[in-house]
mmCIF file of C-alpha atoms in Angstrom:
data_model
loop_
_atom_site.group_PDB
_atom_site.id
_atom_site.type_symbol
_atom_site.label_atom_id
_atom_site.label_comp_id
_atom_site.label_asym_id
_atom_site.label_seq_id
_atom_site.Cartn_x
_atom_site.Cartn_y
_atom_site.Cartn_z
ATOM 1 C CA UNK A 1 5.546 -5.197 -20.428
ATOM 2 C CA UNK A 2 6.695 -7.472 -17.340
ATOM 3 C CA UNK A 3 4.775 -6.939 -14.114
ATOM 4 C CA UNK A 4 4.271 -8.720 -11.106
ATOM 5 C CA UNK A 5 1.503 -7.987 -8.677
ATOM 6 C CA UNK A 6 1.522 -9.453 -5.163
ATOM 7 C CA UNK A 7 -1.358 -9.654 -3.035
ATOM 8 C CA UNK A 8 -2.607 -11.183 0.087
ATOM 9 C CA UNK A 9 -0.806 -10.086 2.764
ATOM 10 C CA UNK A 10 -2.576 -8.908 5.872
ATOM 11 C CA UNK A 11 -2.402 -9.365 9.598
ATOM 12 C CA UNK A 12 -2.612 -13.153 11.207
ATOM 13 C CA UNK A 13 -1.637 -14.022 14.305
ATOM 14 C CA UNK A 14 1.163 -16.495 15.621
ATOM 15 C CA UNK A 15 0.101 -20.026 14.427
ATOM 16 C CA UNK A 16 -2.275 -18.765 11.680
ATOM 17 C CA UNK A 17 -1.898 -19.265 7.819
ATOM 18 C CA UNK A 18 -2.068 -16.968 5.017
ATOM 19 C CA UNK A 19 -1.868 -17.572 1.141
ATOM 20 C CA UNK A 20 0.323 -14.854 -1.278
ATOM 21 C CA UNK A 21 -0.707 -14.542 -4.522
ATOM 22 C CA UNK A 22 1.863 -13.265 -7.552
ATOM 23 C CA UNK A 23 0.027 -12.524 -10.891
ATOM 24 C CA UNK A 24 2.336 -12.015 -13.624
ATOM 25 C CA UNK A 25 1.478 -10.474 -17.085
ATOM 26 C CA UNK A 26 4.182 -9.918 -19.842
ATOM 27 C CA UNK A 27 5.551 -13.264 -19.470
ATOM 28 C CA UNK A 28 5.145 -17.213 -18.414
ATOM 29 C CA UNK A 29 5.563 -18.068 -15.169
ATOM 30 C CA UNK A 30 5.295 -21.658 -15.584
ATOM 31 C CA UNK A 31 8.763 -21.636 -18.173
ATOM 32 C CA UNK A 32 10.541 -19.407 -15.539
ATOM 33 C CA UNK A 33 12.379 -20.083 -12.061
ATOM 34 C CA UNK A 34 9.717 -17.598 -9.629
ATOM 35 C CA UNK A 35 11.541 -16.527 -6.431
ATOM 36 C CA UNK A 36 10.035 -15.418 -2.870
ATOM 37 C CA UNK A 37 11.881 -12.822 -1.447
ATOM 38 C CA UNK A 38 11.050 -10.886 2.316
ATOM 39 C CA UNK A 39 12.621 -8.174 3.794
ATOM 40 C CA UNK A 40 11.414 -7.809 7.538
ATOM 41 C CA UNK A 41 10.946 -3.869 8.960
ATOM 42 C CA UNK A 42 14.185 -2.016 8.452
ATOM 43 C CA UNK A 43 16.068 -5.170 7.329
ATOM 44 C CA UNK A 44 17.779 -6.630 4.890
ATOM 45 C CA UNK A 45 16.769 -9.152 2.070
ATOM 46 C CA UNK A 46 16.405 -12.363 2.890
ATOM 47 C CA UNK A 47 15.540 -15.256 0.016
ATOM 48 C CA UNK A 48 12.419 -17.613 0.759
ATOM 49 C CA UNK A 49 12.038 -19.769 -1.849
ATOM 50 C CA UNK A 50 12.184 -20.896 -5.274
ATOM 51 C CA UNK A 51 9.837 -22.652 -8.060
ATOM 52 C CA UNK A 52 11.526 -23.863 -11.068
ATOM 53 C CA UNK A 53 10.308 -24.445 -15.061
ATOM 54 C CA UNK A 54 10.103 -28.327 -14.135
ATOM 55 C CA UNK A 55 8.102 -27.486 -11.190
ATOM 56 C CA UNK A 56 10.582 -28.216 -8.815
ATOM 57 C CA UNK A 57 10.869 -26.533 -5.213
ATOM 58 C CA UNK A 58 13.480 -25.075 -2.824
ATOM 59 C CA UNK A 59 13.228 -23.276 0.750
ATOM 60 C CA UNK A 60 15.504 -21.606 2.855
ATOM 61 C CA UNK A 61 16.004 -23.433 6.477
ATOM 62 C CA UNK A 62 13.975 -20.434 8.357
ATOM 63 C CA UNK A 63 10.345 -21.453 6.253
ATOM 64 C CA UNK A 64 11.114 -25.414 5.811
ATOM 65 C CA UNK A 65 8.280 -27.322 6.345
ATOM 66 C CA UNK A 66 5.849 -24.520 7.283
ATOM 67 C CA UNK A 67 5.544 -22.480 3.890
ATOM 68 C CA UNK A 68 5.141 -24.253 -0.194
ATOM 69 C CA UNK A 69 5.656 -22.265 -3.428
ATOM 70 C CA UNK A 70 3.325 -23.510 -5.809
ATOM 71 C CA UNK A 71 1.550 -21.732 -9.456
ATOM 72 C CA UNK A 72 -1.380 -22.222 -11.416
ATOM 73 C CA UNK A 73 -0.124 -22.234 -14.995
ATOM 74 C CA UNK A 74 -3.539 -21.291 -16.525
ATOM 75 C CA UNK A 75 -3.859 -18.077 -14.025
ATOM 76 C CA UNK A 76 0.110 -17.522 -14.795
ATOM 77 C CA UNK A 77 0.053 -16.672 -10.780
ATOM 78 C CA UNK A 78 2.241 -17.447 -8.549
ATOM 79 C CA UNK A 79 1.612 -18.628 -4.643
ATOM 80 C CA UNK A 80 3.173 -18.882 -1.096
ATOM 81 C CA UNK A 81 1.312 -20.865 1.472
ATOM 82 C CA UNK A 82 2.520 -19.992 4.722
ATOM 83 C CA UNK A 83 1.388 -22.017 7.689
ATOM 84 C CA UNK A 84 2.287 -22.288 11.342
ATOM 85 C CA UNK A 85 3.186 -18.489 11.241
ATOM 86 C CA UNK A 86 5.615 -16.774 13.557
ATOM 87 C CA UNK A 87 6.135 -13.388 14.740
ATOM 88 C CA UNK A 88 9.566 -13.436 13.110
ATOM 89 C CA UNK A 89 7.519 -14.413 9.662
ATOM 90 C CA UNK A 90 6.736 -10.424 9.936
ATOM 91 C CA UNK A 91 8.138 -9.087 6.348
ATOM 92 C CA UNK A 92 7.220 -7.231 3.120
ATOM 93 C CA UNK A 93 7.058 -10.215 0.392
ATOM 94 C CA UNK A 94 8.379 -9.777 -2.853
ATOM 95 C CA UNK A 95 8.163 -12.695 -5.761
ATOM 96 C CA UNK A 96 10.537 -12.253 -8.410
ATOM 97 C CA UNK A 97 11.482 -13.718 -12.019
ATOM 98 C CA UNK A 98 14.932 -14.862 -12.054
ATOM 99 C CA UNK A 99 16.671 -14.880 -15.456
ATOM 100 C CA UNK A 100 20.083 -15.854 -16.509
ATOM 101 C CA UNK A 101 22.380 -15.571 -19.109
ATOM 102 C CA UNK A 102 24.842 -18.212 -19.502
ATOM 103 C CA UNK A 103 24.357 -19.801 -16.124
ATOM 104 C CA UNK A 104 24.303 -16.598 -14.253
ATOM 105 C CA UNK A 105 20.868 -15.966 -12.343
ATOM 106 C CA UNK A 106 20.034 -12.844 -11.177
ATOM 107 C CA UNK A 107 16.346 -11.627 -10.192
ATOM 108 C CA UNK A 108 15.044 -9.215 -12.936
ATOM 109 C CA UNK A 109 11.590 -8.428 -12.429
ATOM 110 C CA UNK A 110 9.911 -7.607 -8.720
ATOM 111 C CA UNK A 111 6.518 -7.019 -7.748
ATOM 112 C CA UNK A 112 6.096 -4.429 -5.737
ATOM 113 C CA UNK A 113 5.805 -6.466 -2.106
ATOM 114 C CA UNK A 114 2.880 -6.946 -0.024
ATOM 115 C CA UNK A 115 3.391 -6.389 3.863
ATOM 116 C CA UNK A 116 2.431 -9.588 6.032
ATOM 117 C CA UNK A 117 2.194 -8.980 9.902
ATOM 118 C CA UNK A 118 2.574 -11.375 12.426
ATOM 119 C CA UNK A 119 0.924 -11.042 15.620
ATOM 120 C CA UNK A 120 -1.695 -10.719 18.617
ATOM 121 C CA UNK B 1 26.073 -21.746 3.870
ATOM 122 C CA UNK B 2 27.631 -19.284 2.316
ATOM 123 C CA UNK B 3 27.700 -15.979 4.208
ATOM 124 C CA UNK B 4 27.925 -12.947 2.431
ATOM 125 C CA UNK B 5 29.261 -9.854 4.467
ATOM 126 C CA UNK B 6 29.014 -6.500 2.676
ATOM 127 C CA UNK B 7 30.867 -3.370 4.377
ATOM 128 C CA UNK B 8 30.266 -0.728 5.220
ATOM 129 C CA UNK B 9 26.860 -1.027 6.287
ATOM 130 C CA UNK B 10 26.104 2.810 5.917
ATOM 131 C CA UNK B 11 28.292 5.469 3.947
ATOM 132 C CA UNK B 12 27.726 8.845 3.611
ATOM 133 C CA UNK B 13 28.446 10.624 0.555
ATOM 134 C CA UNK B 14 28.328 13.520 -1.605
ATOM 135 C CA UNK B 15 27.053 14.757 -5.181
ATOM 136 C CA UNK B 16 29.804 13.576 -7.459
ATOM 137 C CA UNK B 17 31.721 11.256 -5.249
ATOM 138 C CA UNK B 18 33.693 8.215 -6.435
ATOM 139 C CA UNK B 19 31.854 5.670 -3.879
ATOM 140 C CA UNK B 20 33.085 2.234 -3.239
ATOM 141 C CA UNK B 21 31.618 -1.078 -1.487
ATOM 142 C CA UNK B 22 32.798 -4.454 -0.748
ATOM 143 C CA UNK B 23 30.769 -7.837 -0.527
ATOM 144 C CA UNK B 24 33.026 -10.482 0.476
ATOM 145 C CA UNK B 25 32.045 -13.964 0.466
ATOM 146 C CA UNK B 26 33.091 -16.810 3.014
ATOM 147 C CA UNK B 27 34.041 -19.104 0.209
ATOM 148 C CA UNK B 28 34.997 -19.444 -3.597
ATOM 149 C CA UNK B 29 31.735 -18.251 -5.396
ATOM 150 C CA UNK B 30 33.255 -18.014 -8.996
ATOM 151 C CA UNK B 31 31.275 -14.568 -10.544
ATOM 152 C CA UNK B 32 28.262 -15.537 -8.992
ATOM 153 C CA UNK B 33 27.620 -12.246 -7.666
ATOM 154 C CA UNK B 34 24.464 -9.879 -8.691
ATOM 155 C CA UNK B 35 24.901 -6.583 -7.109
ATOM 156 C CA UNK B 36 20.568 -4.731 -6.072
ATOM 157 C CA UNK B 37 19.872 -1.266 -5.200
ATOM 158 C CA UNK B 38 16.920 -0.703 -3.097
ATOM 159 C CA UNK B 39 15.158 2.652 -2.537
ATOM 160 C CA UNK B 40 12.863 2.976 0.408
ATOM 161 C CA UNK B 41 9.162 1.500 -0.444
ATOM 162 C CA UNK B 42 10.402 0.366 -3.665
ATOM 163 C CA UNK B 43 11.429 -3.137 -4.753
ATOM 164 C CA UNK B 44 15.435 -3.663 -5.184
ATOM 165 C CA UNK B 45 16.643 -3.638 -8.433
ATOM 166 C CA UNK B 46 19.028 -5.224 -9.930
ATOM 167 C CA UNK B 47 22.234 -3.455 -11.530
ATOM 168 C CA UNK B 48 25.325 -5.825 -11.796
ATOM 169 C CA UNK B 49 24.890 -9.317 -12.749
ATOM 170 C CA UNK B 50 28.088 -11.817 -12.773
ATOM 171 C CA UNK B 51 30.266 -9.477 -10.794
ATOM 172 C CA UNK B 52 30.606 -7.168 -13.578
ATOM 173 C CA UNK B 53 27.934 -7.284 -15.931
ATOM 174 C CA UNK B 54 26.030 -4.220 -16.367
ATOM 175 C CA UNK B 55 22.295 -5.083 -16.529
ATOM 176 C CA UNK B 56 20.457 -2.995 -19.351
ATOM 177 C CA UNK B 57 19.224 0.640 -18.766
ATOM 178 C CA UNK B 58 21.815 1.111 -16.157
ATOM 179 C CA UNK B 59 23.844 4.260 -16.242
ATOM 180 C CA UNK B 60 27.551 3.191 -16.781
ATOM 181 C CA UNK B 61 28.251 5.246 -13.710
ATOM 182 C CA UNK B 62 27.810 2.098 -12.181
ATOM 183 C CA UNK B 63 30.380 -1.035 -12.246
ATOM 184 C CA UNK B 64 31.050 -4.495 -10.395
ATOM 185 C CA UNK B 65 34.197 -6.307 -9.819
ATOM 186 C CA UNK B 66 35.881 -9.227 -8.674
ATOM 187 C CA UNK B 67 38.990 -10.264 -6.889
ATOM 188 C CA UNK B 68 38.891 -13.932 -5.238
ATOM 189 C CA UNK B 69 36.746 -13.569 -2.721
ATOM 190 C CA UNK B 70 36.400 -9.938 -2.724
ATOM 191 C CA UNK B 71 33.376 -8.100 -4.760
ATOM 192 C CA UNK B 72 33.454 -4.236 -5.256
ATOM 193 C CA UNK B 73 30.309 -1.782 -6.890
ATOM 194 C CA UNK B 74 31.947 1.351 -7.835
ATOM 195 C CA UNK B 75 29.589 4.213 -8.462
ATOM 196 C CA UNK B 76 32.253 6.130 -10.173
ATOM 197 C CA UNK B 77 30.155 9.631 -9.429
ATOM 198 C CA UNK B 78 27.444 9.774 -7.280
ATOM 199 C CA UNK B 79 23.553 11.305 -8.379
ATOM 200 C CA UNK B 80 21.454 12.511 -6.441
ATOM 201 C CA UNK B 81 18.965 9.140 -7.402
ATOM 202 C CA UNK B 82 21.777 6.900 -6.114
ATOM 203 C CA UNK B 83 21.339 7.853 -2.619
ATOM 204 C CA UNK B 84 19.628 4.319 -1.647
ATOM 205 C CA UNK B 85 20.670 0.437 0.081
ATOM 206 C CA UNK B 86 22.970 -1.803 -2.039
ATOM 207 C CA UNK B 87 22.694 -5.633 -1.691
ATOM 208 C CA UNK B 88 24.789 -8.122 -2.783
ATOM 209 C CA UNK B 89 23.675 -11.731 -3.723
ATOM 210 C CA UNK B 90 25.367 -14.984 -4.347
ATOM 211 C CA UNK B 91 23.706 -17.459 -6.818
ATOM 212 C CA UNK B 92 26.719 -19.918 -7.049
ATOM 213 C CA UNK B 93 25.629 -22.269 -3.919
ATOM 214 C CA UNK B 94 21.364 -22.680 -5.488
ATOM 215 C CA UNK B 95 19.283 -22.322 -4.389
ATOM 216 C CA UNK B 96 20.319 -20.574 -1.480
ATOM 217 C CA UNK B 97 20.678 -17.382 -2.867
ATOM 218 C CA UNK B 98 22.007 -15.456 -0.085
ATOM 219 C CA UNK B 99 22.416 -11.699 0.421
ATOM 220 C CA UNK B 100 24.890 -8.985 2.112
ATOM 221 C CA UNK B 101 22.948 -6.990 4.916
ATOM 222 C CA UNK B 102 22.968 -4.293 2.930
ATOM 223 C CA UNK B 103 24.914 -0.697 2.785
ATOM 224 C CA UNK B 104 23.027 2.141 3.208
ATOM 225 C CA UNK B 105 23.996 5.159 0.899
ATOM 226 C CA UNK B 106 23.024 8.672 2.729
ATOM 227 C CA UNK B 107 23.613 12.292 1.689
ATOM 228 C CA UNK B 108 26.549 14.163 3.774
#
């Protein structure tokens, strides 16, 4: 069975670092594309950032710079370093698998989001 | 970017109801359209891949189309578990894989 458990999260304030963990059972993470995903308070869904099978990394304009995806194949874990935090960084994190058929991606598996909070 | 705007953002509905929304992109995105639903304190989930694929385990109820621009999830009659936030998502401009802001599905 796929899971995904996310832990980590916590309150830090403005400036401060924190370090998401993702541990997946089920499957490999290291042969899949891992996603972050955050959803602030009573917001929508907005895409972080993305790990692929080659080890390659994206982020979206809003976490450039200040947050890196990484994974430790042997832990099959997933991670998001988040530095230089801002109040705005407030959000429940999800990571999620993203699968495809053909070359149609769609996210298939979520953990079940851990809440990180943002302020002094 | 690509924006994605979804409408409405909040629809109120009953038991059995033929339900209706619309994600409409701000440029060509093929069938690169995955439609979520997302019940409060859970993690979305994902029901309509490729505008109009039906992902596994999902009740037919549900379906996804496409015209140009224009994306539609039809919930052709409405359960009481359906009562939850729909998000659409792009995946044709990578990695940016943008969402709608979401339509909120209440009980009238």
């Amino acid at each position: 069975e796929v899971q995904l458990v996310e832990s980590g999260g916590g309150l830090v304030q403005p400036g401060g670092s924190l370090r998401l963990s993702c541990a997946a059972s089920g499957f490999t993470v290291s042969t899949n594309y891992m996603t972050w995903v955050r959803q602030a308070p009573g917001k929508g869904l907005e895409w972080v950032s993305v790990i692929y099978s080659g080890g390659s990394t994206n982020y979206a304009d809003s976490v450039k710079g200040r947050f890196t995806i990484s994974r430790h194949n042997s832990k099959n874990t997933l991670y998001l370093q988040m530095n230089s935090l801002r109040t705005e960084d407030t959000a429940v994190y999800y990571c999620a698998r993203a699968s495809w058929i053909q070359q149609f991606y769609y996210f298939d598996y979520w953990g079940q989001g851990t809440l990180v909070t943002v302020s002094s | 970017d690509i924006q994605m705007t979804q409408s409405p953002s909040s629809l109120s509905a009953s038991v059995g109801d033929r339900v209706t929304i619309t994600c409409r992109a701000s440029q060509s995105i093929s069938n690169y359209l995955n439609w979520y639903q997302q019940k409060p304190g859970k993690a979305p989930k994902v029901l309509i891949y490729a505008a109009s694929s039906l992902q596994t385990g999902v009740p037919s109820r549900f379906s996804g189309s496409a015209s140009g621009t224009d994306f539609t999830l039809t919930i052709s009659s409405l359960q009481p578990e359906d009562f939850a936030s729909y998000y659409c998502q792009q995946t044709y401009s990578t990695p940016m894989y943008t969402f709608g802001q979401g339509t909120k599905l209440e009980i009238k």
